[in-house]
PDB file of C-alpha atoms and ligand atoms in Angstrom:
ATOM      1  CA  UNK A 404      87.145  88.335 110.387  1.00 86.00           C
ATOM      2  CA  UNK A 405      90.709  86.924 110.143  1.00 95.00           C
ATOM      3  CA  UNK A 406      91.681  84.391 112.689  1.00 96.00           C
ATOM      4  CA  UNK A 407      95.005  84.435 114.062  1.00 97.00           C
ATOM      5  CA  UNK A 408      94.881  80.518 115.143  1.00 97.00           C
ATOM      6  CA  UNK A 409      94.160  79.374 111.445  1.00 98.00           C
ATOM      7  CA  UNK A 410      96.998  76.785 110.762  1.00 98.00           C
ATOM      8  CA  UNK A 411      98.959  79.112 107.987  1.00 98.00           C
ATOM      9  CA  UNK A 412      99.099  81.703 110.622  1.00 98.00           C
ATOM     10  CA  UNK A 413     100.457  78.533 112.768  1.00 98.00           C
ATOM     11  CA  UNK A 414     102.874  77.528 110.776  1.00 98.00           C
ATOM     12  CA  UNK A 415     103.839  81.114 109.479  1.00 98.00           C
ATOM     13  CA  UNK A 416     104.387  81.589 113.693  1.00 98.00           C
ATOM     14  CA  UNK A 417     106.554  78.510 114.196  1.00 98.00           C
ATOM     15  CA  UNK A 418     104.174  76.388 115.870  1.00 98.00           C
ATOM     16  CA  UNK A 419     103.617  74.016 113.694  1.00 97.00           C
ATOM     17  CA  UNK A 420     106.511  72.399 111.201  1.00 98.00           C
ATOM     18  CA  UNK A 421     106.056  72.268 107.738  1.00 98.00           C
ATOM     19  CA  UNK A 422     108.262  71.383 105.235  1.00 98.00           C
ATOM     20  CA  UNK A 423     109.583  75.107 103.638  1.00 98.00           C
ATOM     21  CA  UNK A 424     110.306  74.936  99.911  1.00 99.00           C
ATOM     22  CA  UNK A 425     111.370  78.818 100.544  1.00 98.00           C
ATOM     23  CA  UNK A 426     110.906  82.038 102.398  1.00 98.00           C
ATOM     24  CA  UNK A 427     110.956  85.889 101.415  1.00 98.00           C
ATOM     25  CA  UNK A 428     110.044  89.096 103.364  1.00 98.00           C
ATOM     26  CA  UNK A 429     106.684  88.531 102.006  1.00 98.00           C
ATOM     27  CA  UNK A 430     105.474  84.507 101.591  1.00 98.00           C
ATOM     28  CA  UNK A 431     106.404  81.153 102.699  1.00 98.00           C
ATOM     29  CA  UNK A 432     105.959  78.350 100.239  1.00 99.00           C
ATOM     30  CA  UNK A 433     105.772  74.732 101.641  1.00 99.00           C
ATOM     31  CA  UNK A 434     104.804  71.578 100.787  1.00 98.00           C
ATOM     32  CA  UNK A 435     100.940  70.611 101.141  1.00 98.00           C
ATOM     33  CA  UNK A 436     100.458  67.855 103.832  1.00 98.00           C
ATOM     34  CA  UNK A 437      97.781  65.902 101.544  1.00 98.00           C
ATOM     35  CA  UNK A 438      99.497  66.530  97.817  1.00 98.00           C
ATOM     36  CA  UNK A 439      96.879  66.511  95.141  1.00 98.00           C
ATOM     37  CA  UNK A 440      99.681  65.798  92.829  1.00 98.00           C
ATOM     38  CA  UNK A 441     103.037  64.583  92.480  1.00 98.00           C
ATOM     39  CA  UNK A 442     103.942  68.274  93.595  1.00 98.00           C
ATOM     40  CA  UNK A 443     101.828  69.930  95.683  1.00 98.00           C
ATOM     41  CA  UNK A 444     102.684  73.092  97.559  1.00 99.00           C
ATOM     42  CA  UNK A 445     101.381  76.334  99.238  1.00 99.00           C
ATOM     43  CA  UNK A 446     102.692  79.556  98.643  1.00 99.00           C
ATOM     44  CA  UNK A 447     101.297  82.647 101.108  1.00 99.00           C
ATOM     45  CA  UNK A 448     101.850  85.878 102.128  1.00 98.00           C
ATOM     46  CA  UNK A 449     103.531  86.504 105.283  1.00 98.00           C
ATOM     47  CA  UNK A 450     100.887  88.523 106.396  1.00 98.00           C
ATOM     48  CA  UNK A 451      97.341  88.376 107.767  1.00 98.00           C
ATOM     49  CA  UNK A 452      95.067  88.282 104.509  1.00 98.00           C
ATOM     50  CA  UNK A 453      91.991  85.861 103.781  1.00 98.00           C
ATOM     51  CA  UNK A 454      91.189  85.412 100.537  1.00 97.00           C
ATOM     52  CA  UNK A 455      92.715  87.183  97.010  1.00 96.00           C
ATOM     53  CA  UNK A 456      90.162  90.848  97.282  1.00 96.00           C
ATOM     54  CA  UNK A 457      91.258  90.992 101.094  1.00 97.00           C
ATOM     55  CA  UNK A 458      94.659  91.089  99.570  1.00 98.00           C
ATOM     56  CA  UNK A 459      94.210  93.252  97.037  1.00 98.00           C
ATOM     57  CA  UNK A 460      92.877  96.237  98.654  1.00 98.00           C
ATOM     58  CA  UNK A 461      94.576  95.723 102.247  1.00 98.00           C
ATOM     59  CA  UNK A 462      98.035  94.712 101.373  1.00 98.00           C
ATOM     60  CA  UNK A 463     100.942  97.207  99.810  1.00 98.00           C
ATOM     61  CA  UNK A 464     102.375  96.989  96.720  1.00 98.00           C
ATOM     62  CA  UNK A 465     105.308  95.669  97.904  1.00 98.00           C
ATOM     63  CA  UNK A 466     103.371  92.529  99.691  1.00 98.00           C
ATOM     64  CA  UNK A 467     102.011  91.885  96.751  1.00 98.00           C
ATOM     65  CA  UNK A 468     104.907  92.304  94.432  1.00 98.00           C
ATOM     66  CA  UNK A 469     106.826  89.993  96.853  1.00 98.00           C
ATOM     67  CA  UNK A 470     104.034  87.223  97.161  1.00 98.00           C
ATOM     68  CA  UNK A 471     103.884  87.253  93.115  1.00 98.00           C
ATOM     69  CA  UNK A 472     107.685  86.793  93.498  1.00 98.00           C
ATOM     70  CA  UNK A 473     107.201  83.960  95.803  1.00 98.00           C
ATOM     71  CA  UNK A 474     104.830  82.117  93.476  1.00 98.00           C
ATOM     72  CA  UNK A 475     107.521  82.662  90.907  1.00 98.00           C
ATOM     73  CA  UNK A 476     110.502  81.493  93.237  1.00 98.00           C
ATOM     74  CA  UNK A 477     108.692  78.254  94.219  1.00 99.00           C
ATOM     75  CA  UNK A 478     107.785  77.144  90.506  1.00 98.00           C
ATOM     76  CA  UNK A 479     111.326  77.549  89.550  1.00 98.00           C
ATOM     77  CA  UNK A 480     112.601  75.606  92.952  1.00 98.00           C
ATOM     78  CA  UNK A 481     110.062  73.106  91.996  1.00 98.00           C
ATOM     79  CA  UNK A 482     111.578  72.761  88.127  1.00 98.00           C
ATOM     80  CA  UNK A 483     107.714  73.008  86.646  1.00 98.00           C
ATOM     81  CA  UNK A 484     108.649  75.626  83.725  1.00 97.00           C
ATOM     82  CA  UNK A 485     109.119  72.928  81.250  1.00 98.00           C
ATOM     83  CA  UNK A 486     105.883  70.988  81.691  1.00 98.00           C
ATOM     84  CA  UNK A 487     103.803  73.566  83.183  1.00 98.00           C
ATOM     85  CA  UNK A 488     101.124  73.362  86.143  1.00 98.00           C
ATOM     86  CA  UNK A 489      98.175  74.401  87.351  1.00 98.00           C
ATOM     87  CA  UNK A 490      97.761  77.751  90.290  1.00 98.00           C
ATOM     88  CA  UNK A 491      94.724  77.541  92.330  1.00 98.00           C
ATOM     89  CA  UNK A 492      93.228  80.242  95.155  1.00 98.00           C
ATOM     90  CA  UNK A 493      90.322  78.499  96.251  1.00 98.00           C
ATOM     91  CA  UNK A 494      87.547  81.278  97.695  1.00 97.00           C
ATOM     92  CA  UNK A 495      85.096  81.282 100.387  1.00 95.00           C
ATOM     93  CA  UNK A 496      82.303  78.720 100.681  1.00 96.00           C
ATOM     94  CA  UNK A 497      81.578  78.402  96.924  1.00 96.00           C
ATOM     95  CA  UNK A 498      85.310  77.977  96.369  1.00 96.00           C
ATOM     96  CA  UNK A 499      85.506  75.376  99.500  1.00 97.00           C
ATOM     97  CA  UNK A 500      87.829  77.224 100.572  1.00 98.00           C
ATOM     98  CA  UNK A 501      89.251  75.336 103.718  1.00 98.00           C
ATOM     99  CA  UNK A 502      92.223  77.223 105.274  1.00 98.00           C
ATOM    100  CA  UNK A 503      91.454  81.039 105.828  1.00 98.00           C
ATOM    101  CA  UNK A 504      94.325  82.287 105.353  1.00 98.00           C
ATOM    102  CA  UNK A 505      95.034  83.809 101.337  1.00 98.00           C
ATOM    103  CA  UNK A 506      97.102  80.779  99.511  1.00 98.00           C
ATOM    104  CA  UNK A 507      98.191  79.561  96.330  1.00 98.00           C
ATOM    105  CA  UNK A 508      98.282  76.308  95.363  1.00 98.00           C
ATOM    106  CA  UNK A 509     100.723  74.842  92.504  1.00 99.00           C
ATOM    107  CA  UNK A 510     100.070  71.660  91.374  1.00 98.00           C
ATOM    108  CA  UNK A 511     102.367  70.237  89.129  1.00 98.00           C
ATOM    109  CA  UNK A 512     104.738  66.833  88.447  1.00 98.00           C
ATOM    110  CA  UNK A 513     101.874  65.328  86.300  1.00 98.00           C
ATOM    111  CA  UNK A 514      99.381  65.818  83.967  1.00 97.00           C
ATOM    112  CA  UNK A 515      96.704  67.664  86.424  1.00 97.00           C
ATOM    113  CA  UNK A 516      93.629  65.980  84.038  1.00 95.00           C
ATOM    114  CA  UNK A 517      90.521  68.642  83.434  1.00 95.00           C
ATOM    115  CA  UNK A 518      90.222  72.087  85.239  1.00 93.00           C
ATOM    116  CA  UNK A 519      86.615  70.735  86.799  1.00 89.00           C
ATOM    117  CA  UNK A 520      85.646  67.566  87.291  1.00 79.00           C
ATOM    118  CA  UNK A 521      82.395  66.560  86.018  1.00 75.00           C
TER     119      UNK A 521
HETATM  120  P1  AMP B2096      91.867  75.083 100.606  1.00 60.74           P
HETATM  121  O1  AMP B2096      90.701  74.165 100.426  1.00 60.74           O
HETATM  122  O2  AMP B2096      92.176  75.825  99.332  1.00 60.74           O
HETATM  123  O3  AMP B2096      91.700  76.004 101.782  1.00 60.74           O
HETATM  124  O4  AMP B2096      93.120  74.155 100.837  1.00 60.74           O
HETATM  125  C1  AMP B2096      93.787  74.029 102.046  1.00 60.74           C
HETATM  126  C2  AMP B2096      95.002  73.169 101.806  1.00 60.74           C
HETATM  127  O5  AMP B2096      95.833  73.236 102.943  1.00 60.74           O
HETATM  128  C3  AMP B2096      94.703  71.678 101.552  1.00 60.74           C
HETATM  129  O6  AMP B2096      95.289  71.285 100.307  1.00 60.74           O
HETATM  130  C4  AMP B2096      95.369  70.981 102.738  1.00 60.74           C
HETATM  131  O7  AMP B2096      95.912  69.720 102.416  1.00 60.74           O
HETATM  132  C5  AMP B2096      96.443  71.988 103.118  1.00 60.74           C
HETATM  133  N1  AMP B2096      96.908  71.907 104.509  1.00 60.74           N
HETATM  134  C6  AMP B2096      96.159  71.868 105.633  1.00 60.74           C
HETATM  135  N2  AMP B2096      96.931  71.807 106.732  1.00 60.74           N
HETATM  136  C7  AMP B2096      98.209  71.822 106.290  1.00 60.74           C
HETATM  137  C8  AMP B2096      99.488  71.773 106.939  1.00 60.74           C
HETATM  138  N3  AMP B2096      99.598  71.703 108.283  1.00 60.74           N
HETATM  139  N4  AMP B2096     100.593  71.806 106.166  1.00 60.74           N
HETATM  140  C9  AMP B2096     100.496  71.864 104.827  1.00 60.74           C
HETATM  141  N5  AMP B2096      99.338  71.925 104.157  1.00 60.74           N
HETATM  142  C10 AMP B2096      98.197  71.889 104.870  1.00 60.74           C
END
């Protein structure tokens, strides 16, 4: 079900660059390569999960203490406290979910307009 050659698993190898906002035992956060927003980046756990229920009953508590973590580190890296921003795990086909590999994004920088778009 999980696919080794999906490009977080890439990057999370080595084999592709990306630019690293910061790294932990447990997640990577980077910068997305097609921001959405004035900041744009991609926090995900260092190991082999697809989507957010994959990761909740597979991973250990200490994954996904440390992945939580890394959400936290990268917001505070990325100064977006003050004005806030928006988290998104996009699911599956419903949730167009692209990559298949378990990320969060944080949007942030701007105002982010409506949660859907009409
Ligand atoms: P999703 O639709 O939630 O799976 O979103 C996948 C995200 O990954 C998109 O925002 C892409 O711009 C981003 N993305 C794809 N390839 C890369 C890459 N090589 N480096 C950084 N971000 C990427």
């Amino acid at each position: 079900m999980y696919d080794t050659n999906n490009i977080f698993a890439r990057i999370l190898r080595g084999e592709i660059p990306c630019k690293k906002i910061a790294r932990g035992d447990y997640f990577l956060s980077f910068n997305d390569i097609n921001p959405k927003a004035n900041v744009h980046a991609q926090v995900i756990p260092t190991g082999h999960y697809l989507n957010a229920h994959d990761f909740a009953q597979n991973a250990s508590p200490e994954e996904q203490v440390g992945f939580l973590q890394g959400i936290n580190e990268t917001i505070n890296i990325l100064n977006l406290k003050e004005n806030g921003y928006r988290l998104i795990m996009n699911t599956g086909i419903n949730g167009r979910q692209e990559v298949q590999h378990l990320h969060m994004h944080i949007l942030g920088g701007n105002d982010i307009g409506p949660m859907i778009a009409k």
